[in-house]
């Protein structure tokens, strides 16, 4: 079921294309692997009250005076390690995914946008409206709902007038998506062999948000249970962990890095890691998991951490999202 926003349709431009459109929305990325570009991106991202709930007069001096000057140069170096010829992995793979979904949905206009950075979400919605779209289905590329991600997309979508906007809140247990993830794991095992454990690593959020009612942890668990069932795994074959914590407060546990260290020290030699909370590969998967955590695992006695890539623009992924979009649009007809 999709959440809806029904802004005024006044001043809408004459129709020049399909009246229904699909807008895939991802988190965002710096425009370049430089300290200046990363600083601009992080400033926008960390200024979102959905991400950091502190009042600006408390948060901004710390953000602009301490965090950005220290963090931007360091993060830029990490981006440089995974930067692709065409740009940031997240930007490249998101654009390719939108193109793949467009091929599945010739009756719709399909575009992509970012919540932070470019192409900007509000600008993308206005462009679709001005091109003739009267109804836009916004599909945040976050399979699991969180107030820190999906709700922020809905906030921006609600500000654009002159178009009927429908936001898909999540697809954490969508059968097509679950099958696509499971198939990608099977294909990886067929090509590279199977590790002793399969670790599902999701981006973390502060524990206090879940305590306040955020469904992200429950939906992450439901996603993993569905994927594990599709793979016919035993309970002892897999683990669910959370990565990318920031700051000193408790985040969702168990933590990915601590779990990998404990596995290595317990004698586990080969671990496969998949990240179903990410629609496409990005810094958090390619650098944090495939490089940083792989090195950590080896440093504590493990032999190999094999990262299973995100679905990216795989045909099965595009087909699953296209089917999801068709159902969401049909629900409103």
Short mmCIF file of C-alpha atoms in Angstrom, two decimals:
data_model
loop_
_atom_site.label_atom_id
_atom_site.label_comp_id
_atom_site.label_asym_id
_atom_site.label_seq_id
_atom_site.Cartn_x
_atom_site.Cartn_y
_atom_site.Cartn_z
CA UNK A 1 0.00 0.00 0.00
CA UNK A 2 1.37 3.42 -0.90
CA UNK A 3 1.23 6.67 1.03
CA UNK A 4 -0.18 9.54 -0.99
CA UNK A 5 0.31 13.26 -1.34
CA UNK A 6 -2.32 15.23 -3.22
CA UNK A 7 -1.02 18.76 -3.84
CA UNK A 8 -2.99 21.34 -5.80
CA UNK A 9 -3.08 20.80 -9.55
CA UNK A 10 -3.26 24.49 -10.32
CA UNK A 11 -0.86 25.94 -12.87
CA UNK A 12 -0.01 22.50 -14.28
CA UNK A 13 1.75 22.53 -17.65
CA UNK A 14 0.03 21.10 -20.75
CA UNK A 15 0.62 17.37 -21.20
CA UNK A 16 3.48 16.53 -23.57
CA UNK A 17 4.12 12.91 -22.61
CA UNK A 18 2.80 10.02 -20.51
CA UNK A 19 0.48 11.30 -17.79
CA UNK A 20 1.86 8.76 -15.32
CA UNK A 21 5.50 8.63 -14.28
CA UNK A 22 7.75 6.68 -11.96
CA UNK A 23 10.53 8.40 -10.04
CA UNK A 24 13.14 6.17 -8.41
CA UNK A 25 14.75 8.00 -5.47
CA UNK A 26 18.03 7.10 -3.83
CA UNK A 27 19.85 8.70 -0.91
CA UNK A 28 22.43 10.72 -2.81
CA UNK A 29 26.15 11.10 -3.35
CA UNK A 30 28.84 13.74 -3.71
CA UNK A 31 29.39 15.04 -7.24
CA UNK A 32 33.12 14.30 -7.06
CA UNK A 33 35.56 12.47 -4.75
CA UNK A 34 36.90 15.75 -3.38
CA UNK A 35 36.74 17.30 0.07
CA UNK A 36 34.74 20.27 -1.22
CA UNK A 37 32.13 18.10 -2.96
CA UNK A 38 31.84 15.75 0.01
CA UNK A 39 31.48 18.71 2.35
CA UNK A 40 28.56 20.09 0.30
CA UNK A 41 26.87 16.72 0.21
CA UNK A 42 27.32 15.97 3.91
CA UNK A 43 26.16 19.46 4.83
CA UNK A 44 22.84 18.86 3.08
CA UNK A 45 22.49 15.31 4.37
CA UNK A 46 23.36 16.05 7.99
CA UNK A 47 21.20 19.20 8.05
CA UNK A 48 18.05 17.11 7.53
CA UNK A 49 16.14 16.98 10.83
CA UNK A 50 15.02 13.46 9.89
CA UNK A 51 18.67 12.42 10.02
CA UNK A 52 19.88 14.51 12.96
CA UNK A 53 17.04 15.64 15.21
CA UNK A 54 18.99 18.27 17.14
CA UNK A 55 17.82 21.86 16.81
CA UNK A 56 19.95 23.83 14.30
CA UNK A 57 21.30 26.27 16.87
CA UNK A 58 22.79 23.33 18.76
CA UNK A 59 23.79 21.17 15.81
CA UNK A 60 25.04 23.54 13.12
CA UNK A 61 28.04 24.99 15.03
CA UNK A 62 29.25 21.45 15.65
CA UNK A 63 28.45 20.35 12.10
CA UNK A 64 30.11 23.26 10.30
CA UNK A 65 32.83 23.95 12.83
CA UNK A 66 34.03 20.45 13.64
CA UNK A 67 32.42 17.55 11.79
CA UNK A 68 32.55 18.76 8.18
CA UNK A 69 36.13 20.11 8.30
CA UNK A 70 37.38 16.83 9.80
CA UNK A 71 35.12 14.32 8.06
CA UNK A 72 34.95 15.64 4.49
CA UNK A 73 38.64 15.14 3.56
CA UNK A 74 38.67 11.65 5.09
CA UNK A 75 35.44 10.56 3.38
CA UNK A 76 36.63 12.00 0.06
CA UNK A 77 39.61 9.64 0.15
CA UNK A 78 37.24 6.70 0.68
CA UNK A 79 35.10 7.74 -2.28
CA UNK A 80 38.22 8.00 -4.43
CA UNK A 81 38.90 4.29 -3.80
CA UNK A 82 35.58 3.20 -5.35
CA UNK A 83 34.89 6.02 -7.84
CA UNK A 84 33.92 4.77 -11.29
CA UNK A 85 34.82 6.21 -14.69
CA UNK A 86 31.30 7.61 -15.04
CA UNK A 87 31.03 8.88 -11.49
CA UNK A 88 29.99 7.74 -8.04
CA UNK A 89 28.91 4.08 -7.91
CA UNK A 90 25.57 5.01 -6.37
CA UNK A 91 24.89 7.60 -9.08
CA UNK A 92 25.98 5.34 -11.94
CA UNK A 93 24.07 2.27 -10.76
CA UNK A 94 20.93 4.26 -9.90
CA UNK A 95 20.85 5.80 -13.38
CA UNK A 96 21.36 2.40 -15.00
CA UNK A 97 18.61 0.90 -12.84
CA UNK A 98 16.20 3.65 -13.92
CA UNK A 99 17.01 2.89 -17.55
CA UNK A 100 16.42 -0.83 -16.97
CA UNK A 101 13.07 -0.15 -15.29
CA UNK A 102 12.10 2.16 -18.15
CA UNK A 103 12.56 -0.75 -20.55
CA UNK A 104 10.16 -2.77 -18.40
CA UNK A 105 7.60 0.08 -18.28
CA UNK A 106 7.36 1.63 -21.76
CA UNK A 107 3.94 3.04 -20.89
CA UNK A 108 5.41 5.27 -18.17
CA UNK A 109 8.05 7.95 -18.03
CA UNK A 110 10.75 6.65 -15.66
CA UNK A 111 13.34 8.94 -14.08
CA UNK A 112 15.58 8.96 -11.03
CA UNK A 113 16.48 11.48 -8.36
CA UNK A 114 18.43 11.85 -5.13
CA UNK A 115 17.19 13.01 -1.76
CA UNK A 116 20.50 14.83 -1.25
CA UNK A 117 22.64 16.19 -4.06
CA UNK A 118 21.83 15.92 -7.76
CA UNK A 119 19.58 15.19 -9.54
CA UNK A 120 17.51 16.76 -6.77
CA UNK A 121 14.18 15.20 -5.81
CA UNK A 122 12.00 18.33 -5.89
CA UNK A 123 13.55 19.42 -9.17
CA UNK A 124 12.90 15.98 -10.65
CA UNK A 125 9.24 16.05 -9.64
CA UNK A 126 8.77 19.50 -11.14
CA UNK A 127 10.47 18.37 -14.36
CA UNK A 128 8.10 15.42 -14.67
CA UNK A 129 5.13 17.69 -13.99
CA UNK A 130 6.28 20.20 -16.58
CA UNK A 131 6.76 17.38 -19.10
CA UNK A 132 3.12 16.44 -18.75
CA UNK A 133 2.95 13.98 -15.86
CA UNK A 134 -0.20 14.38 -13.81
CA UNK A 135 0.53 11.50 -11.49
CA UNK A 136 3.97 10.45 -10.24
CA UNK A 137 4.72 7.31 -8.29
CA UNK A 138 7.76 7.96 -6.10
CA UNK A 139 9.63 4.77 -5.28
CA UNK A 140 12.34 5.32 -2.64
CA UNK A 141 15.07 2.74 -3.21
CA UNK A 142 14.95 1.74 0.45
CA UNK A 143 13.34 -1.71 0.72
CA UNK A 144 12.79 -1.19 4.45
CA UNK A 145 10.95 1.89 5.73
CA UNK A 146 12.62 4.28 8.16
CA UNK A 147 11.80 7.76 9.36
CA UNK A 148 15.42 8.64 8.53
CA UNK A 149 15.07 7.76 4.84
CA UNK A 150 11.64 7.09 3.34
CA UNK A 151 9.87 9.67 5.50
CA UNK A 152 12.37 12.31 4.41
CA UNK A 153 11.60 11.55 0.75
CA UNK A 154 7.89 11.91 1.48
CA UNK A 155 8.55 15.26 3.18
CA UNK A 156 10.08 16.69 0.02
CA UNK A 157 7.53 15.08 -2.29
CA UNK A 158 4.74 16.82 -0.38
CA UNK A 159 6.18 20.26 -1.19
CA UNK A 160 5.80 19.99 -4.99
CA UNK A 161 2.52 21.38 -6.28
CA UNK A 162 0.62 20.67 -9.47
CA UNK A 163 1.09 16.90 -9.54
CA UNK A 164 -0.52 13.95 -7.77
CA UNK A 165 2.32 12.24 -5.90
CA UNK A 166 2.07 8.72 -4.52
CA UNK A 167 4.94 7.43 -2.35
CA UNK A 168 5.67 3.71 -1.95
CA UNK A 169 6.59 3.32 1.74
CA UNK A 170 8.53 0.04 1.50
CA UNK A 171 8.90 -3.29 -0.29
CA UNK A 172 10.74 -5.25 2.38
CA UNK A 173 8.74 -8.45 1.82
CA UNK A 174 7.85 -8.06 -1.85
CA UNK A 175 7.99 -11.52 -3.42
CA UNK A 176 9.71 -10.38 -6.61
CA UNK A 177 12.38 -8.45 -4.73
CA UNK A 178 12.97 -11.32 -2.27
CA UNK A 179 13.37 -13.75 -5.17
CA UNK A 180 15.81 -11.42 -6.94
CA UNK A 181 18.03 -11.14 -3.85
CA UNK A 182 17.91 -14.89 -3.23
CA UNK A 183 18.77 -15.60 -6.87
CA UNK A 184 21.75 -13.24 -6.69
CA UNK A 185 23.08 -15.11 -3.66
CA UNK A 186 22.65 -18.47 -5.40
CA UNK A 187 24.42 -17.20 -8.51
CA UNK A 188 27.33 -15.96 -6.38
CA UNK A 189 27.62 -19.32 -4.64
CA UNK A 190 27.54 -21.17 -7.96
CA UNK A 191 30.37 -18.98 -9.27
CA UNK A 192 32.54 -18.70 -6.16
CA UNK A 193 31.53 -21.44 -3.76
CA UNK A 194 29.73 -21.03 -0.47
CA UNK A 195 31.15 -19.60 2.74
CA UNK A 196 30.62 -20.98 6.22
CA UNK A 197 28.21 -18.18 7.11
CA UNK A 198 26.01 -15.77 5.17
CA UNK A 199 25.94 -12.39 6.87
CA UNK A 200 23.13 -9.95 6.03
CA UNK A 201 24.44 -6.44 6.75
CA UNK A 202 22.02 -3.50 6.87
CA UNK A 203 22.69 0.18 7.41
CA UNK A 204 22.11 0.96 11.06
CA UNK A 205 19.98 3.64 12.70
CA UNK A 206 19.99 4.87 16.31
CA UNK A 207 18.32 2.45 18.72
CA UNK A 208 16.21 5.28 20.15
CA UNK A 209 14.35 5.61 16.83
CA UNK A 210 13.27 1.97 16.94
CA UNK A 211 12.31 2.39 20.59
CA UNK A 212 10.10 5.29 19.47
CA UNK A 213 8.33 3.15 16.87
CA UNK A 214 10.45 3.18 13.71
CA UNK A 215 9.70 -0.15 11.92
CA UNK A 216 13.11 -0.42 10.24
CA UNK A 217 14.54 -3.14 12.47
CA UNK A 218 11.40 -5.29 12.27
CA UNK A 219 11.25 -4.92 8.48
CA UNK A 220 14.95 -5.76 8.16
CA UNK A 221 14.36 -8.94 10.13
CA UNK A 222 11.35 -9.80 7.99
CA UNK A 223 13.39 -9.26 4.81
CA UNK A 224 16.14 -11.57 6.02
CA UNK A 225 13.68 -14.22 7.15
CA UNK A 226 12.06 -14.22 3.69
CA UNK A 227 15.38 -14.36 1.83
CA UNK A 228 16.73 -17.09 4.13
CA UNK A 229 13.55 -19.11 3.57
CA UNK A 230 13.89 -18.71 -0.20
CA UNK A 231 17.47 -20.00 0.09
CA UNK A 232 16.36 -22.81 2.43
CA UNK A 233 18.93 -21.81 5.02
CA UNK A 234 19.11 -23.19 8.52
CA UNK A 235 19.09 -20.66 11.37
CA UNK A 236 22.75 -21.39 12.09
CA UNK A 237 23.75 -20.61 8.48
CA UNK A 238 23.13 -16.85 8.61
CA UNK A 239 23.36 -13.73 10.76
CA UNK A 240 21.74 -10.28 10.64
CA UNK A 241 23.93 -7.30 11.53
CA UNK A 242 23.99 -3.50 11.20
CA UNK A 243 26.78 -1.31 9.84
CA UNK A 244 27.73 2.36 9.32
CA UNK A 245 27.02 3.67 12.81
CA UNK A 246 27.89 7.29 13.49
CA UNK A 247 28.36 9.09 16.81
CA UNK A 248 28.45 7.72 20.33
CA UNK A 249 24.85 6.75 21.04
CA UNK A 250 23.77 3.11 20.72
CA UNK A 251 22.69 2.02 17.23
CA UNK A 252 20.98 -1.17 16.15
CA UNK A 253 22.98 -4.25 17.10
CA UNK A 254 24.72 -6.58 16.53
CA UNK A 255 27.28 -4.43 14.72
CA UNK A 256 28.69 -5.82 11.49
CA UNK A 257 32.36 -5.14 12.26
CA UNK A 258 32.21 -6.62 15.76
CA UNK A 259 30.38 -9.69 14.47
CA UNK A 260 32.96 -10.31 11.76
CA UNK A 261 35.77 -9.98 14.27
CA UNK A 262 34.06 -12.45 16.62
CA UNK A 263 33.47 -14.93 13.79
CA UNK A 264 37.12 -14.80 12.73
CA UNK A 265 38.33 -15.25 16.30
CA UNK A 266 35.95 -18.20 16.71
CA UNK A 267 37.57 -19.99 13.77
CA UNK A 268 35.21 -19.17 10.91
CA UNK A 269 37.41 -18.81 7.84
CA UNK A 270 35.06 -17.87 4.99
CA UNK A 271 32.12 -15.50 5.22
CA UNK A 272 29.77 -14.25 2.50
CA UNK A 273 28.19 -10.83 3.03
CA UNK A 274 25.11 -9.46 1.27
CA UNK A 275 23.52 -6.05 1.88
CA UNK A 276 19.80 -6.24 1.00
CA UNK A 277 19.03 -2.83 2.46
CA UNK A 278 20.94 -1.19 -0.38
CA UNK A 279 19.35 -1.24 -3.83
CA UNK A 280 22.62 -0.46 -5.58
CA UNK A 281 26.28 -0.56 -4.66
CA UNK A 282 27.73 2.50 -2.98
CA UNK A 283 30.44 3.61 -0.57
CA UNK A 284 28.92 1.59 2.28
CA UNK A 285 29.03 -1.67 0.34
CA UNK A 286 32.10 -1.31 -1.86
CA UNK A 287 34.43 0.37 0.64
CA UNK A 288 33.02 -0.30 4.11
CA UNK A 289 32.12 -3.96 3.55
CA UNK A 290 34.19 -5.23 0.60
CA UNK A 291 37.38 -3.42 1.66
CA UNK A 292 37.36 -2.22 5.26
CA UNK A 293 35.44 -5.07 6.87
CA UNK A 294 37.13 -7.66 4.67
CA UNK A 295 40.50 -6.43 5.95
CA UNK A 296 39.21 -6.52 9.54
CA UNK A 297 38.02 -10.10 9.10
CA UNK A 298 41.40 -11.20 7.76
CA UNK A 299 43.28 -9.32 10.47
CA UNK A 300 41.54 -11.39 13.14
CA UNK A 301 42.15 -14.77 11.55
CA UNK A 302 39.59 -15.07 8.78
CA UNK A 303 40.69 -16.11 5.31
CA UNK A 304 38.12 -14.55 2.98
CA UNK A 305 35.17 -12.21 3.17
CA UNK A 306 33.34 -12.41 -0.14
CA UNK A 307 30.98 -9.56 -0.81
CA UNK A 308 27.87 -10.36 -2.86
CA UNK A 309 27.06 -7.28 -4.99
CA UNK A 310 23.77 -5.42 -4.74
CA UNK A 311 21.13 -6.09 -7.36
CA UNK A 312 22.06 -2.87 -9.20
CA UNK A 313 20.53 -2.88 -12.70
CA UNK A 314 20.10 -6.66 -12.97
CA UNK A 315 17.09 -7.61 -15.10
CA UNK A 316 15.48 -9.40 -12.13
CA UNK A 317 15.76 -6.21 -10.05
CA UNK A 318 14.28 -4.02 -12.77
CA UNK A 319 11.44 -6.49 -13.30
CA UNK A 320 10.65 -6.66 -9.58
CA UNK A 321 10.50 -2.87 -9.26
CA UNK A 322 8.41 -2.57 -12.41
CA UNK A 323 5.89 -5.07 -11.07
CA UNK A 324 5.85 -3.24 -7.75
CA UNK A 325 5.16 0.05 -9.54
CA UNK A 326 2.35 -1.42 -11.64
CA UNK A 327 0.65 -2.79 -8.52
CA UNK A 328 0.97 0.48 -6.63
CA UNK A 329 -0.52 2.45 -9.53
CA UNK A 330 -3.33 -0.09 -9.97
CA UNK A 331 -4.27 0.21 -6.29
CA UNK A 332 -5.19 3.85 -6.85
CA UNK A 333 -7.17 3.32 -10.07
#
